[in-house]
Short mmCIF file of C-alpha atoms in Angstrom, two decimals:
data_model
loop_
_atom_site.label_atom_id
_atom_site.label_comp_id
_atom_site.label_asym_id
_atom_site.label_seq_id
_atom_site.Cartn_x
_atom_site.Cartn_y
_atom_site.Cartn_z
CA MET A 666 23.17 -1.02 -6.41
CA SER A 667 19.82 -0.06 -4.87
CA LEU A 668 18.87 1.75 -2.79
CA LYS A 669 18.06 -0.49 0.51
CA TYR A 670 14.28 -0.27 0.79
CA ILE A 671 12.98 2.62 -0.93
CA ASP A 672 12.61 0.40 -4.48
CA GLU A 673 10.09 -2.32 -1.24
CA TYR A 674 8.45 1.03 -0.45
CA ARG A 675 7.56 2.10 -4.08
CA ASP A 676 6.59 -0.93 -5.47
CA ALA A 677 3.33 0.18 -7.92
CA GLY A 678 1.69 -2.91 -7.73
CA LEU A 679 1.87 -2.60 -3.39
CA ALA A 680 0.72 0.72 -3.55
CA ARG A 681 -2.71 0.49 -6.84
CA GLN A 682 -4.37 -2.72 -3.73
CA LEU A 683 -3.24 -0.18 -1.14
CA VAL A 684 -5.20 2.92 -2.76
CA LYS A 685 -8.18 -0.19 -4.15
CA LYS A 686 -7.74 -0.89 -0.07
CA ILE A 687 -8.28 2.39 0.55
CA GLN A 688 -11.49 3.45 -0.98
CA ALA A 689 -13.65 0.10 -0.75
CA VAL A 690 -13.47 1.13 3.32
CA SER A 691 -13.76 4.64 2.86
CA LYS A 692 -17.51 5.80 3.77
CA LYS A 693 -16.59 8.81 6.10
CA LYS A 694 -15.53 12.29 5.49
CA LEU A 695 -11.91 12.22 7.66
CA ARG A 696 -10.06 15.18 7.98
CA LEU A 697 -6.32 13.42 8.19
CA MET A 698 -2.90 15.65 9.49
CA GLU A 699 0.40 15.11 8.91
CA VAL A 700 2.62 16.59 10.82
CA CYS A 701 5.91 16.10 9.47
CA GLY A 702 7.43 18.58 6.61
CA THR A 703 8.80 15.32 5.02
CA HIS A 704 5.44 14.19 4.55
CA THR A 705 4.42 17.10 3.55
CA MET A 706 6.91 17.13 0.80
CA SER A 707 6.26 13.56 -0.10
CA ILE A 708 2.36 13.69 -0.53
CA PHE A 709 2.39 16.40 -2.59
CA ARG A 710 5.94 14.45 -4.77
CA HIS A 711 4.12 11.12 -4.96
CA GLY A 712 0.81 12.49 -5.96
CA ILE A 713 -1.33 11.03 -3.43
CA ARG A 714 -4.14 13.61 -2.88
CA SER A 715 -4.82 12.58 -6.33
CA VAL A 716 -5.62 8.65 -5.61
CA LEU A 717 -7.75 9.17 -2.70
CA PRO A 718 -11.76 9.21 -2.27
CA GLY A 719 -13.08 12.64 -1.84
CA GLY A 720 -14.12 12.15 1.54
CA ILE A 721 -9.94 12.06 2.79
CA THR A 722 -8.56 15.30 3.29
CA LEU A 723 -5.12 16.23 4.16
CA LEU A 724 -4.20 18.48 5.95
CA SER A 725 0.39 19.57 6.99
CA GLY A 726 -0.53 20.34 10.69
CA PRO A 727 2.80 22.01 12.57
CA GLY A 728 5.37 19.70 11.36
CA CYS A 729 7.66 22.36 9.73
CA PRO A 730 10.55 23.71 12.46
CA VAL A 731 11.13 26.92 10.01
CA CYS A 732 7.03 27.43 9.88
CA VAL A 733 6.22 26.87 13.86
CA THR A 734 9.42 29.39 14.53
CA ALA A 735 8.32 32.20 16.48
CA GLN A 736 8.72 35.75 14.89
CA LYS A 737 10.22 37.21 17.86
CA ASP A 738 12.97 33.87 17.66
CA ILE A 739 13.80 35.28 13.62
CA ASP A 740 14.56 38.22 14.40
CA ALA A 741 16.72 37.65 16.81
CA PHE A 742 18.01 35.48 14.68
CA VAL A 743 19.15 39.01 12.12
CA GLU A 744 20.04 41.02 15.13
CA LEU A 745 22.61 38.45 16.02
CA THR A 746 24.00 38.84 12.47
CA LYS A 747 25.32 42.74 13.01
CA ILE A 748 27.07 42.11 16.57
CA LYS A 749 30.98 41.88 15.51
CA ASP A 750 32.78 39.69 14.84
CA VAL A 751 29.42 37.41 14.58
CA ILE A 752 29.24 34.40 11.85
CA VAL A 753 25.96 32.52 12.60
CA THR A 754 25.67 29.55 11.27
CA THR A 755 21.70 27.70 10.00
CA PHE A 756 20.51 24.67 8.16
CA GLY A 757 19.19 26.18 4.26
CA ASP A 758 15.60 26.47 4.91
CA LEU A 759 15.75 29.07 7.57
CA ILE A 760 17.89 31.66 5.93
CA LYS A 761 14.33 33.29 3.75
CA VAL A 762 12.95 33.34 6.49
CA PRO A 763 11.13 37.18 6.85
CA GLY A 764 12.18 38.33 10.53
CA SER A 765 9.44 41.23 10.99
CA GLY A 766 12.27 43.75 9.09
CA SER A 767 14.66 41.56 7.88
CA SER A 768 15.92 37.71 7.08
CA LEU A 769 19.33 36.11 7.26
CA ALA A 770 19.26 36.43 3.43
CA ASN A 771 18.66 39.91 3.32
CA GLU A 772 21.62 40.30 5.58
CA LYS A 773 24.01 38.24 4.41
CA ALA A 774 23.52 39.76 1.14
CA SER A 775 24.35 43.37 2.90
CA GLY A 776 27.42 41.96 4.14
CA ALA A 777 26.92 39.86 7.18
CA ASP A 778 28.36 36.73 7.50
CA VAL A 779 25.59 34.32 7.90
CA ARG A 780 26.35 30.58 6.25
CA ILE A 781 24.78 27.58 5.42
CA VAL A 782 25.79 24.14 7.23
CA TYR A 783 24.87 20.94 6.57
CA SER A 784 25.71 19.60 10.41
CA LEU A 785 26.26 20.85 13.31
CA PHE A 786 29.83 19.00 13.13
CA ASP A 787 30.54 21.83 10.49
CA ALA A 788 29.38 24.11 12.59
CA VAL A 789 32.27 23.08 15.72
CA ASN A 790 34.23 22.97 13.23
CA LEU A 791 33.88 26.23 11.99
CA ALA A 792 34.14 28.04 15.48
CA ARG A 793 37.62 25.21 15.73
CA LYS A 794 39.18 26.85 12.27
CA ASN A 795 38.06 30.87 13.82
CA LYS A 796 39.10 31.51 16.84
CA ASP A 797 39.23 34.97 16.66
CA LYS A 798 34.98 34.44 15.49
CA GLU A 799 31.63 33.93 17.59
CA ILE A 800 29.95 30.93 16.22
CA VAL A 801 26.79 30.96 16.58
CA PHE A 802 24.08 28.39 15.12
CA CYS A 803 20.18 29.16 14.97
CA GLY A 804 19.01 26.10 17.13
CA VAL A 805 15.51 25.40 15.17
CA GLY A 806 14.55 21.56 14.77
CA PHE A 807 12.23 18.88 16.52
CA GLU A 808 13.33 15.94 18.41
CA THR A 809 15.31 14.34 15.33
CA THR A 810 17.88 17.08 14.87
CA ILE A 811 17.72 18.52 19.35
CA PRO A 812 20.33 15.30 20.19
CA THR A 813 22.12 16.67 17.25
CA ILE A 814 22.86 20.46 18.52
CA ALA A 815 23.68 18.67 22.17
CA ALA A 816 25.70 16.38 21.14
CA GLY A 817 27.78 19.65 18.93
CA ILE A 818 27.47 21.22 22.49
CA LEU A 819 28.83 18.23 24.29
CA ILE A 820 31.31 18.61 21.32
CA ALA A 821 32.45 21.79 22.39
CA ALA A 822 32.79 21.66 25.50
CA GLY A 823 34.55 18.18 25.70
CA ASP A 824 37.40 20.40 22.96
CA LYS A 825 37.31 23.97 24.92
CA ILE A 826 35.87 25.42 22.29
CA ASP A 827 34.20 28.69 23.76
CA ASN A 828 33.83 30.29 20.74
CA PHE A 829 31.17 28.69 19.86
CA SER A 830 27.50 28.81 21.15
CA VAL A 831 23.61 27.96 20.17
CA TYR A 832 20.17 30.51 20.55
CA THR A 833 17.73 28.01 21.00
CA SER A 834 14.51 27.50 19.43
CA ASN A 835 13.96 23.62 19.92
CA LYS A 836 10.13 22.71 20.15
CA LEU A 837 8.68 19.27 20.32
CA THR A 838 6.20 17.27 19.44
CA PRO A 839 3.71 15.57 21.58
CA PRO A 840 2.97 18.46 23.62
CA ALA A 841 2.17 20.41 20.22
CA LEU A 842 -0.70 18.61 19.26
CA ALA A 843 -1.96 17.92 22.49
CA ALA A 844 -2.13 21.79 22.40
CA LEU A 845 -3.42 21.45 19.03
CA MET A 846 -6.34 18.81 20.55
CA GLU A 847 -6.97 22.16 22.68
CA THR A 848 -7.93 24.58 19.72
CA PRO A 849 -10.98 25.60 19.29
CA ASP A 850 -13.14 24.23 15.98
CA ILE A 851 -10.37 21.86 15.31
CA GLU A 852 -11.12 19.36 13.04
CA ILE A 853 -9.46 16.63 12.87
CA ASP A 854 -10.19 12.55 12.91
CA GLY A 855 -6.81 11.96 13.14
CA PHE A 856 -2.85 12.10 13.19
CA ILE A 857 -0.37 10.65 10.85
CA LEU A 858 2.58 11.01 13.45
CA PRO A 859 6.27 12.20 11.94
CA GLY A 860 8.47 9.20 11.03
CA HIS A 861 11.85 10.74 12.40
CA VAL A 862 11.14 12.41 15.14
CA SER A 863 9.32 9.21 16.32
CA VAL A 864 12.64 7.73 16.34
CA ILE A 865 14.39 9.29 18.73
CA THR A 866 10.53 9.93 20.88
CA GLY A 867 9.75 6.20 19.96
CA THR A 868 5.95 5.24 19.78
CA ASN A 869 5.20 5.76 23.74
CA ALA A 870 5.57 9.42 23.32
CA TYR A 871 2.78 9.84 21.56
CA ARG A 872 0.31 7.63 25.00
CA ASP A 873 -0.91 10.80 27.21
CA THR A 874 -1.66 12.30 23.98
CA PHE A 875 -3.00 9.53 22.82
CA GLU A 876 -4.72 8.43 25.44
CA LYS A 877 -6.37 11.87 26.75
CA TYR A 878 -7.84 12.20 23.16
CA ASP A 879 -8.72 9.05 22.02
CA MET A 880 -6.96 10.42 18.78
CA PRO A 881 -6.20 7.74 15.80
CA SER A 882 -2.75 8.00 15.49
CA VAL A 883 -0.42 6.31 13.52
CA ILE A 884 3.63 6.56 12.97
CA THR A 885 5.13 6.31 9.67
CA GLY A 886 7.87 6.78 7.27
CA PHE A 887 8.06 8.47 3.85
CA GLU A 888 7.84 6.15 0.92
CA PRO A 889 4.41 5.91 -0.55
CA ILE A 890 3.70 2.77 1.24
CA ASP A 891 4.50 4.14 4.17
CA ILE A 892 2.10 7.25 3.49
CA LEU A 893 -0.79 4.65 1.73
CA LYS A 894 -0.71 2.33 4.79
CA ALA A 895 -1.00 4.88 7.63
CA ILE A 896 -4.03 6.49 5.61
CA LEU A 897 -5.01 2.79 5.32
CA ILE A 898 -4.92 2.21 9.24
CA LEU A 899 -6.08 5.94 9.77
CA ILE A 900 -9.58 4.86 7.34
CA GLN A 901 -9.99 1.86 9.26
CA GLN A 902 -9.69 3.15 12.80
CA ASN A 903 -12.29 5.48 12.09
CA GLU A 904 -15.02 3.24 10.61
CA GLU A 905 -14.95 0.60 12.67
CA GLY A 906 -14.79 3.61 15.59
CA LYS A 907 -11.93 1.99 17.24
CA PRO A 908 -9.51 4.58 18.11
CA ALA A 909 -5.45 3.76 18.18
CA LEU A 910 -2.04 4.67 18.66
CA GLU A 911 -0.13 2.36 15.81
CA ASN A 912 3.58 1.97 14.95
CA ALA A 913 3.60 2.12 10.49
CA TYR A 914 7.22 2.30 10.41
CA PRO A 915 8.69 -0.42 13.20
CA ARG A 916 11.61 -0.51 10.87
CA ALA A 917 12.88 2.37 12.22
CA VAL A 918 10.50 3.47 15.25
CA SER A 919 10.44 0.99 18.16
CA ASP A 920 8.51 1.77 21.43
CA GLN A 921 11.30 3.52 23.19
CA GLY A 922 12.65 5.50 20.54
CA ASN A 923 16.67 6.35 20.69
CA VAL A 924 17.97 5.94 24.28
CA LYS A 925 20.58 6.85 23.44
CA ALA A 926 20.16 9.77 21.61
CA LYS A 927 17.60 10.91 24.02
CA GLU A 928 19.77 10.65 27.57
CA ILE A 929 22.94 13.19 25.04
CA MET A 930 19.81 15.10 24.32
CA ASN A 931 18.65 15.58 28.38
CA ARG A 932 22.29 15.78 29.32
CA VAL A 933 22.42 19.12 27.69
CA PHE A 934 18.66 20.02 27.68
CA GLU A 935 15.71 20.15 29.52
CA VAL A 936 12.03 21.10 29.32
CA CYS A 937 10.11 25.30 28.73
CA ASP A 938 8.22 26.44 27.51
CA ALA A 939 8.14 27.92 24.00
CA PRO A 940 6.12 30.40 21.51
CA TRP A 941 4.97 28.18 18.49
CA ARG A 942 4.18 30.76 15.75
CA GLY A 943 -0.19 29.85 15.17
CA LEU A 944 -0.17 27.66 18.65
CA GLY A 945 0.80 30.48 20.70
CA GLU A 946 3.17 29.91 23.84
CA ILE A 947 2.44 25.74 24.45
CA PRO A 948 3.82 24.39 28.40
CA PHE A 949 6.61 22.31 27.97
CA SER A 950 6.77 22.50 24.02
CA GLY A 951 10.40 23.60 24.32
CA MET A 952 14.19 23.03 25.26
CA LYS A 953 16.22 25.11 27.05
CA LEU A 954 20.24 24.60 28.04
CA LYS A 955 21.01 22.80 31.59
CA LYS A 956 22.59 25.58 33.76
CA GLU A 957 25.96 24.04 33.57
CA PHE A 958 25.91 24.37 29.45
CA GLN A 959 24.31 28.14 29.88
CA GLY A 960 28.16 29.35 28.76
CA PHE A 961 26.44 27.97 24.83
CA ASP A 962 23.78 29.82 25.22
CA ALA A 963 24.17 33.19 22.25
CA ALA A 964 20.51 34.36 24.18
CA LEU A 965 22.82 35.40 27.74
CA LYS A 966 26.46 35.35 26.02
CA PHE A 967 25.11 38.31 23.76
CA ASP A 968 22.71 41.18 24.34
CA VAL A 969 19.89 40.45 21.75
CA ASN A 970 16.84 42.36 22.21
CA VAL A 971 14.15 42.29 19.93
CA PRO A 972 10.46 43.59 20.45
CA ASP A 973 7.29 41.12 20.10
CA MET A 974 6.56 42.20 16.74
CA PRO A 975 2.54 41.11 15.26
CA GLU A 976 2.61 38.41 12.73
CA PRO A 977 2.67 39.98 8.70
CA LYS A 978 -0.85 41.29 8.27
CA GLY A 979 -2.93 39.29 6.27
CA CYS A 980 -0.67 35.92 6.39
CA ALA A 981 -2.60 32.91 7.50
CA CYS A 982 0.77 30.85 8.46
CA GLY A 983 -0.13 30.43 12.12
CA GLN A 984 -4.40 29.17 10.73
CA ILE A 985 -2.91 27.11 7.85
CA LEU A 986 0.13 24.91 10.67
CA MET A 987 -3.86 23.87 13.23
CA GLY A 988 -5.56 22.90 9.81
CA LEU A 989 -8.28 25.75 10.18
CA LYS A 990 -7.57 27.49 6.60
CA THR A 991 -5.63 25.97 3.42
CA PRO A 992 -2.81 27.77 2.24
CA LYS A 993 -5.29 28.77 -1.13
CA GLU A 994 -7.57 30.50 1.31
CA CYS A 995 -4.73 32.52 2.54
CA ALA A 996 -5.73 36.45 0.99
CA LEU A 997 -1.96 36.35 0.59
CA TYR A 998 -1.39 33.06 -1.31
CA LYS A 999 -0.10 33.72 -4.98
CA LYS A 1000 -0.80 36.98 -4.90
CA ARG A 1001 1.50 38.88 -2.32
CA CYS A 1002 2.99 36.13 -1.00
CA THR A 1003 4.94 33.05 -3.43
CA PRO A 1004 7.76 30.87 -2.98
CA MET A 1005 10.23 33.93 -4.48
CA ASN A 1006 8.71 36.73 -2.52
CA PRO A 1007 7.50 35.21 0.86
CA VAL A 1008 5.42 37.16 3.26
CA GLY A 1009 5.45 33.71 6.16
CA PRO A 1010 7.12 30.62 6.31
CA CYS A 1011 5.17 27.87 5.56
CA MET A 1012 5.41 29.68 1.45
CA VAL A 1013 9.33 30.05 2.35
CA SER A 1014 10.39 26.50 3.13
CA THR A 1015 10.21 23.70 0.78
CA GLU A 1016 8.74 21.67 3.07
CA GLY A 1017 6.09 24.00 4.04
CA SER A 1018 1.83 23.39 3.45
CA CYS A 1019 2.10 26.95 1.10
CA ALA A 1020 5.17 26.60 -0.38
CA ALA A 1021 4.36 22.48 -1.20
CA PHE A 1022 0.79 23.53 -2.70
CA TYR A 1023 3.16 26.53 -5.04
CA ARG A 1024 5.05 24.60 -6.11
CA TYR A 1025 2.47 21.42 -6.85
CA ASN A 1026 -0.36 22.29 -8.31
CA MET B 2 14.30 18.35 6.21
CA CYS B 3 14.36 14.34 6.96
CA LEU B 4 16.79 12.15 4.54
CA ALA B 5 14.53 8.77 4.31
CA VAL B 6 16.60 6.92 2.12
CA PRO B 7 18.84 4.38 4.37
CA SER B 8 23.04 4.58 4.05
CA LYS B 9 25.17 1.95 4.39
CA ILE B 10 28.09 1.98 7.13
CA ILE B 11 31.98 1.61 5.23
CA GLU B 12 33.72 2.63 7.20
CA ILE B 13 33.83 3.40 10.81
CA ASN B 14 36.81 6.49 13.04
CA ASP B 15 35.39 6.61 16.01
CA THR B 16 33.15 8.51 16.39
CA VAL B 17 32.65 9.55 12.58
CA ALA B 18 31.69 7.06 9.79
CA ARG B 19 32.15 7.50 6.14
CA VAL B 20 28.56 6.20 5.42
CA ASP B 21 27.22 5.33 1.50
CA VAL B 22 23.76 6.43 -0.15
CA ASP B 23 23.96 4.68 -3.41
CA GLY B 24 27.50 5.68 -4.40
CA VAL B 25 27.66 9.12 -2.70
CA ILE B 26 29.94 8.70 0.30
CA ARG B 27 29.74 11.15 2.63
CA GLU B 28 31.55 11.16 6.89
CA THR B 29 28.45 11.21 9.39
CA CYS B 30 29.06 11.25 13.44
CA ILE B 31 27.63 8.27 15.03
CA MET B 32 28.20 9.09 18.95
CA LEU B 33 23.60 9.25 18.88
CA ILE B 34 23.47 5.37 18.13
CA ASP B 35 25.25 2.19 20.08
CA ASP B 36 26.55 -0.96 18.45
CA VAL B 37 27.68 0.45 14.79
CA LYS B 38 29.14 -2.19 12.45
CA ILE B 39 29.98 -1.61 8.91
CA GLY B 40 27.83 -2.54 6.50
CA ASP B 41 24.90 -1.73 8.42
CA TYR B 42 22.18 -0.02 7.25
CA VAL B 43 21.81 3.68 9.34
CA ILE B 44 19.17 7.25 9.22
CA VAL B 45 20.95 9.77 8.31
CA HIS B 46 19.76 13.23 10.19
CA ALA B 47 21.87 16.17 9.74
CA GLY B 48 25.14 14.48 9.46
CA PHE B 49 24.14 12.53 12.47
CA ALA B 50 23.47 8.87 12.26
CA ILE B 51 19.96 8.56 14.53
CA ASN B 52 18.58 5.12 14.07
CA LYS B 53 19.87 1.37 12.84
CA VAL B 54 17.21 0.45 9.95
CA ASP B 55 15.56 -3.17 11.56
CA GLU B 56 15.93 -5.03 8.53
CA GLU B 57 13.49 -7.77 9.92
CA ALA B 58 11.38 -4.99 10.35
CA ALA B 59 11.09 -3.63 7.24
CA LEU B 60 10.81 -6.79 5.51
CA LYS B 61 7.98 -7.97 8.00
CA THR B 62 5.72 -5.23 7.26
CA LEU B 63 6.13 -5.61 3.81
CA GLU B 64 5.20 -8.80 3.83
CA ASP B 65 2.45 -8.49 6.36
CA MET B 66 1.01 -5.65 4.02
CA ARG B 67 1.41 -8.07 0.83
CA SER B 68 -0.53 -11.10 2.85
CA ILE B 69 -3.70 -8.95 4.09
CA LEU B 70 -4.21 -7.28 0.64
CA ALA B 71 -4.24 -10.18 -1.01
CA MET B 72 -6.23 -12.24 1.71
CA GLU B 73 -8.26 -9.35 0.96
CA ASP B 74 -8.23 -9.19 -2.94
CA ARG B 75 -9.50 -13.05 -2.36
CA LYS B 76 -12.24 -12.24 -0.39
CA ALA B 77 -13.71 -10.03 -2.40
CA ASP B 78 -13.20 -12.55 -5.32
CA GLY B 79 -15.13 -14.97 -2.93
CA LEU B 80 -12.93 -17.39 -2.71
CA SER B 81 -12.10 -17.13 1.24
CA GLY B 82 -12.75 -20.29 1.66
CA HIS B 83 -10.01 -21.36 -0.40
CA PRO B 84 -6.66 -20.95 1.13
#
């Protein structure tokens, strides 16, 4: 059996035609930013940079949830592992991210109970089966993940599982794009907007930011045809001087998004300010538990006090996430900072731009 | 990490479905989507189906792209007046 809509969206003939068209219309020097870790990976994996005109630069923005997690939150996750009878659960890519002193992987190696889960479902089931333990989930994610965390909490609430909680470090994409646009020295000529974040938010979620900044913006999927198409549209919009918000991924994304998932997300969470690595505190860019679900808030359930520590000296993750530097312009890249021994989160996550540069260059 | 490959629903049991991705069978929670049925293709994120794939839109995007690119080619070859 073939994979649905994979072969079609990897069609070599169509890709060649798109590249030809890109070469033909591209005149200006442009800096296009993707804001999704899976786009970062896909662009590298399919060698998309190598077929673009020299004037087109692709930047990786704040689209990898692990990479944008503030160091203080990483330190809090590490602290949670030190509490008696706590099992810390996390998605895999967070485990190696160094906090100011340690990482979840280090604590696990020293005997702490840290477990990688595939979904919130697994974390809730772990709580169901281990009534004598407290199960804490490290809630790191964008709009794609937040509804799954909300669903996990609703399941736990419905089944009266009171030994489950979440340390929330959720992030919302549109406010980060707006914050990025307000950053001095920023040079971006177009956004390749995330595919699956947009499945939830819908195209309309970006409309305010788009209208305020008139920034060419295209939502797209993860296959090479999807990405080439988005790049072509952004180049055309720039060349014609007609910025627009377009959806090049209509097979998955609608104007209004996944209404049911948003309803579940908003039943459990409410918008709050949130700290982002590199970008700092961004108003209304996070989601915290609503009052009626505070019993599931690990930050309230446990006494986790971590001081504000500076980010690692010399690490340029913050500037890289804003497109102000490329990984190669970081003094630590490939020297003190490698995937085996990462200093910053962009080198840890497989979706981080430094790890991707390291692997594919 | 987003999994871009659509998964086919092969069995539904309340809020949990079994999905097939090229022969690999997994369980996925379907409480975030409505009106899902056996045979639908869904996008799965971290164990949860987050949307159905719109098959009509998937095919239309490809068709539109092919026809626009083909038109451009004809223009480039000076044949635009001969549909």
